[in-house]
Amino acid sequence: MNIFLYLDQDTPIHRLDPRTKLISALILFGICLCFNHPIYVAGISVGVLLVAFRAKALPNFWKLRYILLLLILFSSLLWPFFVPGPTRWWGWGPFILSRESVLYGLAMGLRLSTFVGIGLIFLSTTRNEELTNGLIHLGVPYPLAFALSTALRLVPTFVGAGATIIQAQVSRGLDLESGSIFKRMGKFIPQAVPLFIYAIHHTNYLAMALESKGFDPRAKRTFYYEPRMQRIDFAVLVFFALLLMVLLYLRLGLGLGVIISGRL
């Protein structure tokens, strides 16, 4: 089972400098916050899907399709009860639904899924080494960049170990398919014990390996991979910066894309 998100493809987005991809992802996060009307947010979501198509990252979207759909579903169901609106549709005690709150909940679901989609595109097109190098060249201290890249590297490892533990217990007769949803969730709790032990062992081995190689986070370093910003990188950054400014003008200057004023 392949649990790593990076997809080794030759696309223009893969060839971008990691700093460009990092800054572009941050700008895209800001673009997602510009509107709270579902039609406008849906337009941004479609744009992110087009970028994913160009980056050939759609297989990862399909892999995590249930998470994306659950984010939209739960946000659409829960948000309307916490945001009041003027056009009341239904009410029962403190629970009130309005047209504006339902549309706002749908917009929040789309926004959360778009956030995840932007992260998926970034992780599908950027190697861990490139991420570390990009962070360092952006001025992030080496210990922090190393800790972040190591954490990202360990997550798939632990997920794979958890899947192996579950498969081993199922082969010994563990039944995870019968019973209510709460009973089935309870059966997963004992499986966390060997996973914690594995995580402690793996982390300890990693620390010993770093010490045996004389790892010093304060030492001055040279890098085999030295990314250089090309014209296309600057063009991409200028495009996203201009796009953000235009969308901010539409929201703040013209008041477009707002279903409930005073909220992001």
PDB file of C-alpha atoms in Angstrom:
ATOM      1  CA  MET A   1       0.000   0.000   0.000  1.00  0.00           C
ATOM      2  CA  ASN A   2       1.470   3.345  -1.076  1.00  0.00           C
ATOM      3  CA  ILE A   3       0.798   5.842   1.737  1.00  0.00           C
ATOM      4  CA  PHE A   4       3.103   8.635   0.502  1.00  0.00           C
ATOM      5  CA  LEU A   5       1.410  11.570  -1.162  1.00  0.00           C
ATOM      6  CA  TYR A   6       4.248  12.709  -3.453  1.00  0.00           C
ATOM      7  CA  LEU A   7       3.589  11.806  -7.102  1.00  0.00           C
ATOM      8  CA  ASP A   8       6.677  11.599  -9.303  1.00  0.00           C
ATOM      9  CA  GLN A   9       5.404  13.414 -12.401  1.00  0.00           C
ATOM     10  CA  ASP A  10       6.998  15.835 -14.856  1.00  0.00           C
ATOM     11  CA  THR A  11       4.622  18.804 -14.804  1.00  0.00           C
ATOM     12  CA  PRO A  12       5.269  22.569 -14.750  1.00  0.00           C
ATOM     13  CA  ILE A  13       4.062  22.668 -11.135  1.00  0.00           C
ATOM     14  CA  HIS A  14       6.520  19.947 -10.111  1.00  0.00           C
ATOM     15  CA  ARG A  15       9.345  21.965 -11.674  1.00  0.00           C
ATOM     16  CA  LEU A  16       8.543  25.149  -9.735  1.00  0.00           C
ATOM     17  CA  ASP A  17      10.895  26.267  -6.997  1.00  0.00           C
ATOM     18  CA  PRO A  18       9.745  24.965  -3.572  1.00  0.00           C
ATOM     19  CA  ARG A  19       9.663  28.560  -2.282  1.00  0.00           C
ATOM     20  CA  THR A  20       7.238  29.454  -5.065  1.00  0.00           C
ATOM     21  CA  LYS A  21       4.980  26.532  -4.154  1.00  0.00           C
ATOM     22  CA  LEU A  22       5.099  27.401  -0.449  1.00  0.00           C
ATOM     23  CA  ILE A  23       4.253  31.080  -0.945  1.00  0.00           C
ATOM     24  CA  SER A  24       1.630  30.286  -3.593  1.00  0.00           C
ATOM     25  CA  ALA A  25      -0.055  27.849  -1.203  1.00  0.00           C
ATOM     26  CA  LEU A  26      -0.170  30.538   1.502  1.00  0.00           C
ATOM     27  CA  ILE A  27      -1.663  33.044  -0.962  1.00  0.00           C
ATOM     28  CA  LEU A  28      -4.249  30.455  -2.030  1.00  0.00           C
ATOM     29  CA  PHE A  29      -5.192  29.964   1.623  1.00  0.00           C
ATOM     30  CA  GLY A  30      -5.743  33.725   1.805  1.00  0.00           C
ATOM     31  CA  ILE A  31      -7.824  33.647  -1.398  1.00  0.00           C
ATOM     32  CA  CYS A  32     -10.090  31.011   0.182  1.00  0.00           C
ATOM     33  CA  LEU A  33     -10.812  33.469   3.018  1.00  0.00           C
ATOM     34  CA  CYS A  34     -11.905  36.296   0.716  1.00  0.00           C
ATOM     35  CA  PHE A  35     -15.549  35.228   0.298  1.00  0.00           C
ATOM     36  CA  ASN A  36     -18.225  33.470   2.330  1.00  0.00           C
ATOM     37  CA  HIS A  37     -20.825  33.052  -0.426  1.00  0.00           C
ATOM     38  CA  PRO A  38     -20.937  29.403  -1.609  1.00  0.00           C
ATOM     39  CA  ILE A  39     -21.016  30.318  -5.313  1.00  0.00           C
ATOM     40  CA  TYR A  40     -17.813  32.353  -5.041  1.00  0.00           C
ATOM     41  CA  VAL A  41     -16.117  29.734  -2.838  1.00  0.00           C
ATOM     42  CA  ALA A  42     -17.187  27.028  -5.295  1.00  0.00           C
ATOM     43  CA  GLY A  43     -15.485  29.017  -8.070  1.00  0.00           C
ATOM     44  CA  ILE A  44     -12.256  29.027  -6.062  1.00  0.00           C
ATOM     45  CA  SER A  45     -12.638  25.280  -5.419  1.00  0.00           C
ATOM     46  CA  VAL A  46     -13.019  24.631  -9.152  1.00  0.00           C
ATOM     47  CA  GLY A  47      -9.856  26.687  -9.777  1.00  0.00           C
ATOM     48  CA  VAL A  48      -7.945  24.572  -7.240  1.00  0.00           C
ATOM     49  CA  LEU A  49      -9.235  21.403  -8.935  1.00  0.00           C
ATOM     50  CA  LEU A  50      -7.955  22.702 -12.288  1.00  0.00           C
ATOM     51  CA  VAL A  51      -4.532  23.276 -10.718  1.00  0.00           C
ATOM     52  CA  ALA A  52      -4.674  19.719  -9.317  1.00  0.00           C
ATOM     53  CA  PHE A  53      -5.541  18.407 -12.787  1.00  0.00           C
ATOM     54  CA  ARG A  54      -2.560  20.280 -14.285  1.00  0.00           C
ATOM     55  CA  ALA A  55      -0.300  18.929 -11.516  1.00  0.00           C
ATOM     56  CA  LYS A  56      -1.643  15.369 -12.075  1.00  0.00           C
ATOM     57  CA  ALA A  57      -2.530  15.277  -8.381  1.00  0.00           C
ATOM     58  CA  LEU A  58      -6.112  14.033  -8.832  1.00  0.00           C
ATOM     59  CA  PRO A  59      -5.209  10.438  -7.752  1.00  0.00           C
ATOM     60  CA  ASN A  60      -4.509  11.801  -4.256  1.00  0.00           C
ATOM     61  CA  PHE A  61      -7.846  13.651  -4.288  1.00  0.00           C
ATOM     62  CA  TRP A  62      -9.562  10.366  -5.148  1.00  0.00           C
ATOM     63  CA  LYS A  63      -7.615   8.596  -2.400  1.00  0.00           C
ATOM     64  CA  LEU A  64      -8.901  11.089   0.210  1.00  0.00           C
ATOM     65  CA  ARG A  65     -12.332  11.633  -1.358  1.00  0.00           C
ATOM     66  CA  TYR A  66     -14.233  10.445   1.717  1.00  0.00           C
ATOM     67  CA  ILE A  67     -12.400  12.916   3.999  1.00  0.00           C
ATOM     68  CA  LEU A  68     -13.146  15.783   1.590  1.00  0.00           C
ATOM     69  CA  LEU A  69     -16.810  14.810   1.330  1.00  0.00           C
ATOM     70  CA  LEU A  70     -17.152  14.421   5.113  1.00  0.00           C
ATOM     71  CA  LEU A  71     -15.676  17.896   5.631  1.00  0.00           C
ATOM     72  CA  ILE A  72     -18.292  19.382   3.296  1.00  0.00           C
ATOM     73  CA  LEU A  73     -21.111  17.304   4.816  1.00  0.00           C
ATOM     74  CA  PHE A  74     -20.401  17.978   8.510  1.00  0.00           C
ATOM     75  CA  SER A  75     -19.653  21.670   7.967  1.00  0.00           C
ATOM     76  CA  SER A  76     -22.860  22.092   5.979  1.00  0.00           C
ATOM     77  CA  LEU A  77     -24.858  20.366   8.732  1.00  0.00           C
ATOM     78  CA  LEU A  78     -23.284  21.988  11.818  1.00  0.00           C
ATOM     79  CA  TRP A  79     -22.394  25.566  10.833  1.00  0.00           C
ATOM     80  CA  PRO A  80     -26.005  26.726  10.165  1.00  0.00           C
ATOM     81  CA  PHE A  81     -26.900  26.200  13.855  1.00  0.00           C
ATOM     82  CA  PHE A  82     -24.167  28.584  15.060  1.00  0.00           C
ATOM     83  CA  VAL A  83     -24.611  31.475  12.608  1.00  0.00           C
ATOM     84  CA  PRO A  84     -27.843  33.505  12.715  1.00  0.00           C
ATOM     85  CA  GLY A  85     -29.374  34.952   9.561  1.00  0.00           C
ATOM     86  CA  PRO A  86     -32.283  37.317   8.801  1.00  0.00           C
ATOM     87  CA  THR A  87     -34.342  34.947   6.554  1.00  0.00           C
ATOM     88  CA  ARG A  88     -35.669  32.348   9.006  1.00  0.00           C
ATOM     89  CA  TRP A  89     -36.604  28.908   7.576  1.00  0.00           C
ATOM     90  CA  TRP A  90     -37.084  26.703  10.663  1.00  0.00           C
ATOM     91  CA  GLY A  91     -36.703  26.941  14.421  1.00  0.00           C
ATOM     92  CA  TRP A  92     -36.954  24.703  17.476  1.00  0.00           C
ATOM     93  CA  GLY A  93     -35.869  26.232  20.768  1.00  0.00           C
ATOM     94  CA  PRO A  94     -32.305  27.519  20.455  1.00  0.00           C
ATOM     95  CA  PHE A  95     -31.890  25.770  17.075  1.00  0.00           C
ATOM     96  CA  ILE A  96     -32.719  28.172  14.247  1.00  0.00           C
ATOM     97  CA  LEU A  97     -32.066  27.680  10.549  1.00  0.00           C
ATOM     98  CA  SER A  98     -32.053  30.526   8.061  1.00  0.00           C
ATOM     99  CA  ARG A  99     -31.335  30.763   4.359  1.00  0.00           C
ATOM    100  CA  GLU A 100     -28.144  32.703   4.987  1.00  0.00           C
ATOM    101  CA  SER A 101     -26.856  30.298   7.669  1.00  0.00           C
ATOM    102  CA  VAL A 102     -27.412  27.245   5.425  1.00  0.00           C
ATOM    103  CA  LEU A 103     -25.567  28.888   2.525  1.00  0.00           C
ATOM    104  CA  TYR A 104     -22.794  30.007   4.908  1.00  0.00           C
ATOM    105  CA  GLY A 105     -22.413  26.420   6.196  1.00  0.00           C
ATOM    106  CA  LEU A 106     -22.108  25.134   2.639  1.00  0.00           C
ATOM    107  CA  ALA A 107     -19.463  27.787   1.901  1.00  0.00           C
ATOM    108  CA  MET A 108     -17.480  26.765   4.997  1.00  0.00           C
ATOM    109  CA  GLY A 109     -17.569  23.107   3.940  1.00  0.00           C
ATOM    110  CA  LEU A 110     -16.260  23.992   0.499  1.00  0.00           C
ATOM    111  CA  ARG A 111     -13.609  26.236   2.055  1.00  0.00           C
ATOM    112  CA  LEU A 112     -12.305  23.513   4.395  1.00  0.00           C
ATOM    113  CA  SER A 113     -12.152  20.970   1.570  1.00  0.00           C
ATOM    114  CA  THR A 114     -10.341  23.525  -0.602  1.00  0.00           C
ATOM    115  CA  PHE A 115      -7.801  24.070   2.192  1.00  0.00           C
ATOM    116  CA  VAL A 116      -7.128  20.322   2.244  1.00  0.00           C
ATOM    117  CA  GLY A 117      -6.973  20.281  -1.563  1.00  0.00           C
ATOM    118  CA  ILE A 118      -4.300  23.003  -1.629  1.00  0.00           C
ATOM    119  CA  GLY A 119      -2.234  21.014   0.855  1.00  0.00           C
ATOM    120  CA  LEU A 120      -2.684  17.876  -1.251  1.00  0.00           C
ATOM    121  CA  ILE A 121      -1.428  19.655  -4.373  1.00  0.00           C
ATOM    122  CA  PHE A 122       1.608  20.923  -2.474  1.00  0.00           C
ATOM    123  CA  LEU A 123       2.475  17.509  -1.005  1.00  0.00           C
ATOM    124  CA  SER A 124       1.810  15.790  -4.361  1.00  0.00           C
ATOM    125  CA  THR A 125       4.311  18.017  -6.175  1.00  0.00           C
ATOM    126  CA  THR A 126       7.001  18.649  -3.537  1.00  0.00           C
ATOM    127  CA  ARG A 127       9.542  16.185  -2.165  1.00  0.00           C
ATOM    128  CA  ASN A 128      10.356  16.302   1.525  1.00  0.00           C
ATOM    129  CA  GLU A 129      13.928  17.405   0.771  1.00  0.00           C
ATOM    130  CA  GLU A 130      12.642  20.243  -1.404  1.00  0.00           C
ATOM    131  CA  LEU A 131      10.323  21.381   1.391  1.00  0.00           C
ATOM    132  CA  THR A 132      13.210  21.471   3.878  1.00  0.00           C
ATOM    133  CA  ASN A 133      15.416  23.348   1.444  1.00  0.00           C
ATOM    134  CA  GLY A 134      12.660  25.812   0.594  1.00  0.00           C
ATOM    135  CA  LEU A 135      11.956  26.566   4.248  1.00  0.00           C
ATOM    136  CA  ILE A 136      15.649  27.172   4.953  1.00  0.00           C
ATOM    137  CA  HIS A 137      15.990  29.505   1.958  1.00  0.00           C
ATOM    138  CA  LEU A 138      12.930  31.399   3.190  1.00  0.00           C
ATOM    139  CA  GLY A 139      14.770  32.109   6.430  1.00  0.00           C
ATOM    140  CA  VAL A 140      13.231  29.435   8.660  1.00  0.00           C
ATOM    141  CA  PRO A 141      15.822  28.235  11.251  1.00  0.00           C
ATOM    142  CA  TYR A 142      17.316  24.858  10.336  1.00  0.00           C
ATOM    143  CA  PRO A 143      16.189  23.028  13.542  1.00  0.00           C
ATOM    144  CA  LEU A 144      12.569  24.087  12.918  1.00  0.00           C
ATOM    145  CA  ALA A 145      12.704  23.143   9.217  1.00  0.00           C
ATOM    146  CA  PHE A 146      14.315  19.794  10.076  1.00  0.00           C
ATOM    147  CA  ALA A 147      11.687  19.047  12.748  1.00  0.00           C
ATOM    148  CA  LEU A 148       8.837  19.887  10.344  1.00  0.00           C
ATOM    149  CA  SER A 149      10.205  17.779   7.489  1.00  0.00           C
ATOM    150  CA  THR A 150      10.938  14.875   9.870  1.00  0.00           C
ATOM    151  CA  ALA A 151       7.372  15.011  11.213  1.00  0.00           C
ATOM    152  CA  LEU A 152       5.982  14.927   7.673  1.00  0.00           C
ATOM    153  CA  ARG A 153       8.266  11.999   6.867  1.00  0.00           C
ATOM    154  CA  LEU A 154       7.204  10.049   9.976  1.00  0.00           C
ATOM    155  CA  VAL A 155       3.429  10.412   9.491  1.00  0.00           C
ATOM    156  CA  PRO A 156       3.230   7.983   6.509  1.00  0.00           C
ATOM    157  CA  THR A 157       5.593   5.611   8.347  1.00  0.00           C
ATOM    158  CA  PHE A 158       3.321   5.476  11.397  1.00  0.00           C
ATOM    159  CA  VAL A 159       0.197   5.165   9.241  1.00  0.00           C
ATOM    160  CA  GLY A 160       1.795   2.197   7.465  1.00  0.00           C
ATOM    161  CA  ALA A 161       2.752   0.614  10.800  1.00  0.00           C
ATOM    162  CA  GLY A 162      -0.820   1.064  12.056  1.00  0.00           C
ATOM    163  CA  ALA A 163      -2.208  -0.616   8.937  1.00  0.00           C
ATOM    164  CA  THR A 164       0.225  -3.528   9.385  1.00  0.00           C
ATOM    165  CA  ILE A 165      -0.831  -3.961  13.039  1.00  0.00           C
ATOM    166  CA  ILE A 166      -4.523  -3.967  12.097  1.00  0.00           C
ATOM    167  CA  GLN A 167      -3.967  -6.518   9.312  1.00  0.00           C
ATOM    168  CA  ALA A 168      -1.958  -8.748  11.667  1.00  0.00           C
ATOM    169  CA  GLN A 169      -4.730  -8.688  14.305  1.00  0.00           C
ATOM    170  CA  VAL A 170      -7.436  -9.333  11.699  1.00  0.00           C
ATOM    171  CA  SER A 171      -5.481 -12.381  10.457  1.00  0.00           C
ATOM    172  CA  ARG A 172      -5.530 -13.646  14.086  1.00  0.00           C
ATOM    173  CA  GLY A 173      -9.318 -13.413  14.263  1.00  0.00           C
ATOM    174  CA  LEU A 174     -10.027  -9.808  15.287  1.00  0.00           C
ATOM    175  CA  ASP A 175     -13.481  -8.879  13.967  1.00  0.00           C
ATOM    176  CA  LEU A 176     -13.729  -5.170  13.118  1.00  0.00           C
ATOM    177  CA  GLU A 177     -16.837  -5.446  10.938  1.00  0.00           C
ATOM    178  CA  SER A 178     -19.523  -6.512  13.450  1.00  0.00           C
ATOM    179  CA  GLY A 179     -21.250  -4.485  16.174  1.00  0.00           C
ATOM    180  CA  SER A 180     -22.341  -0.864  16.417  1.00  0.00           C
ATOM    181  CA  ILE A 181     -20.103   1.961  15.315  1.00  0.00           C
ATOM    182  CA  PHE A 182     -19.116   2.695  18.941  1.00  0.00           C
ATOM    183  CA  LYS A 183     -18.278  -0.981  19.577  1.00  0.00           C
ATOM    184  CA  ARG A 184     -16.147  -1.073  16.439  1.00  0.00           C
ATOM    185  CA  MET A 185     -14.387   2.134  17.448  1.00  0.00           C
ATOM    186  CA  GLY A 186     -13.655   0.580  20.852  1.00  0.00           C
ATOM    187  CA  LYS A 187     -11.936  -2.366  19.146  1.00  0.00           C
ATOM    188  CA  PHE A 188      -9.394   0.009  17.615  1.00  0.00           C
ATOM    189  CA  ILE A 189      -8.269   1.418  20.985  1.00  0.00           C
ATOM    190  CA  PRO A 190      -6.168  -1.657  22.057  1.00  0.00           C
ATOM    191  CA  GLN A 191      -4.424  -1.525  18.652  1.00  0.00           C
ATOM    192  CA  ALA A 192      -2.974   1.866  19.611  1.00  0.00           C
ATOM    193  CA  VAL A 193      -0.717   0.292  22.276  1.00  0.00           C
ATOM    194  CA  PRO A 194       1.658  -1.534  19.874  1.00  0.00           C
ATOM    195  CA  LEU A 195       1.599   1.533  17.618  1.00  0.00           C
ATOM    196  CA  PHE A 196       2.779   3.770  20.476  1.00  0.00           C
ATOM    197  CA  ILE A 197       5.530   1.264  21.319  1.00  0.00           C
ATOM    198  CA  TYR A 198       6.581   1.184  17.649  1.00  0.00           C
ATOM    199  CA  ALA A 199       6.609   4.999  17.530  1.00  0.00           C
ATOM    200  CA  ILE A 200       8.823   5.230  20.631  1.00  0.00           C
ATOM    201  CA  HIS A 201      11.242   2.599  19.250  1.00  0.00           C
ATOM    202  CA  HIS A 202      11.389   4.256  15.827  1.00  0.00           C
ATOM    203  CA  THR A 203      11.966   7.720  17.304  1.00  0.00           C
ATOM    204  CA  ASN A 204      14.688   6.356  19.570  1.00  0.00           C
ATOM    205  CA  TYR A 205      16.439   4.659  16.620  1.00  0.00           C
ATOM    206  CA  LEU A 206      16.217   7.896  14.633  1.00  0.00           C
ATOM    207  CA  ALA A 207      17.797   9.855  17.503  1.00  0.00           C
ATOM    208  CA  MET A 208      20.625   7.312  17.818  1.00  0.00           C
ATOM    209  CA  ALA A 209      21.242   7.418  14.055  1.00  0.00           C
ATOM    210  CA  LEU A 210      21.474  11.220  14.134  1.00  0.00           C
ATOM    211  CA  GLU A 211      23.852  11.164  17.111  1.00  0.00           C
ATOM    212  CA  SER A 212      26.068   8.508  15.497  1.00  0.00           C
ATOM    213  CA  LYS A 213      26.453  10.779  12.450  1.00  0.00           C
ATOM    214  CA  GLY A 214      27.394  13.782  14.594  1.00  0.00           C
ATOM    215  CA  PHE A 215      24.185  15.691  13.942  1.00  0.00           C
ATOM    216  CA  ASP A 216      24.397  19.279  15.201  1.00  0.00           C
ATOM    217  CA  PRO A 217      21.448  21.565  14.381  1.00  0.00           C
ATOM    218  CA  ARG A 218      23.640  24.669  14.896  1.00  0.00           C
ATOM    219  CA  ALA A 219      26.386  23.612  12.472  1.00  0.00           C
ATOM    220  CA  LYS A 220      26.863  25.513   9.194  1.00  0.00           C
ATOM    221  CA  ARG A 221      25.630  23.454   6.245  1.00  0.00           C
ATOM    222  CA  THR A 222      26.042  23.171   2.510  1.00  0.00           C
ATOM    223  CA  PHE A 223      23.420  21.567   0.278  1.00  0.00           C
ATOM    224  CA  TYR A 224      23.681  19.337  -2.778  1.00  0.00           C
ATOM    225  CA  TYR A 225      20.339  20.670  -4.024  1.00  0.00           C
ATOM    226  CA  GLU A 226      20.371  24.447  -4.429  1.00  0.00           C
ATOM    227  CA  PRO A 227      17.056  25.714  -5.857  1.00  0.00           C
ATOM    228  CA  ARG A 228      17.142  28.829  -8.014  1.00  0.00           C
ATOM    229  CA  MET A 229      14.182  31.042  -8.774  1.00  0.00           C
ATOM    230  CA  GLN A 230      13.401  31.184 -12.514  1.00  0.00           C
ATOM    231  CA  ARG A 231      11.269  33.646 -14.481  1.00  0.00           C
ATOM    232  CA  ILE A 232       8.283  31.316 -14.300  1.00  0.00           C
ATOM    233  CA  ASP A 233       8.540  31.335 -10.480  1.00  0.00           C
ATOM    234  CA  PHE A 234       8.353  35.125 -10.313  1.00  0.00           C
ATOM    235  CA  ALA A 235       5.522  35.121 -12.871  1.00  0.00           C
ATOM    236  CA  VAL A 236       3.514  32.647 -10.763  1.00  0.00           C
ATOM    237  CA  LEU A 237       4.035  34.692  -7.592  1.00  0.00           C
ATOM    238  CA  VAL A 238       3.040  37.946  -9.312  1.00  0.00           C
ATOM    239  CA  PHE A 239      -0.071  36.268 -10.773  1.00  0.00           C
ATOM    240  CA  PHE A 240      -1.276  34.942  -7.413  1.00  0.00           C
ATOM    241  CA  ALA A 241      -0.485  38.233  -5.639  1.00  0.00           C
ATOM    242  CA  LEU A 242      -2.485  40.200  -8.256  1.00  0.00           C
ATOM    243  CA  LEU A 243      -5.314  37.670  -8.052  1.00  0.00           C
ATOM    244  CA  LEU A 244      -5.443  38.081  -4.267  1.00  0.00           C
ATOM    245  CA  MET A 245      -5.543  41.873  -4.541  1.00  0.00           C
ATOM    246  CA  VAL A 246      -8.363  41.747  -7.135  1.00  0.00           C
ATOM    247  CA  LEU A 247     -10.423  39.385  -4.965  1.00  0.00           C
ATOM    248  CA  LEU A 248      -9.828  41.549  -1.885  1.00  0.00           C
ATOM    249  CA  TYR A 249     -11.087  44.552  -3.856  1.00  0.00           C
ATOM    250  CA  LEU A 250     -14.209  42.624  -4.901  1.00  0.00           C
ATOM    251  CA  ARG A 251     -14.885  41.711  -1.258  1.00  0.00           C
ATOM    252  CA  LEU A 252     -13.861  44.886   0.581  1.00  0.00           C
ATOM    253  CA  GLY A 253     -14.351  47.485  -2.142  1.00  0.00           C
ATOM    254  CA  LEU A 254     -17.489  46.251  -3.912  1.00  0.00           C
ATOM    255  CA  GLY A 255     -18.983  44.017  -1.198  1.00  0.00           C
ATOM    256  CA  LEU A 256     -19.321  41.002  -3.523  1.00  0.00           C
ATOM    257  CA  GLY A 257     -19.246  37.363  -2.431  1.00  0.00           C
ATOM    258  CA  VAL A 258     -20.785  38.006   1.000  1.00  0.00           C
ATOM    259  CA  ILE A 259     -23.733  35.997   2.317  1.00  0.00           C
ATOM    260  CA  ILE A 260     -23.286  37.130   5.962  1.00  0.00           C
ATOM    261  CA  SER A 261     -21.469  40.404   6.511  1.00  0.00           C
ATOM    262  CA  GLY A 262     -18.893  40.772   9.270  1.00  0.00           C
ATOM    263  CA  ARG A 263     -17.632  37.188   8.902  1.00  0.00           C
ATOM    264  CA  LEU A 264     -14.769  35.710   6.943  1.00  0.00           C
TER     265      LEU A 264
END
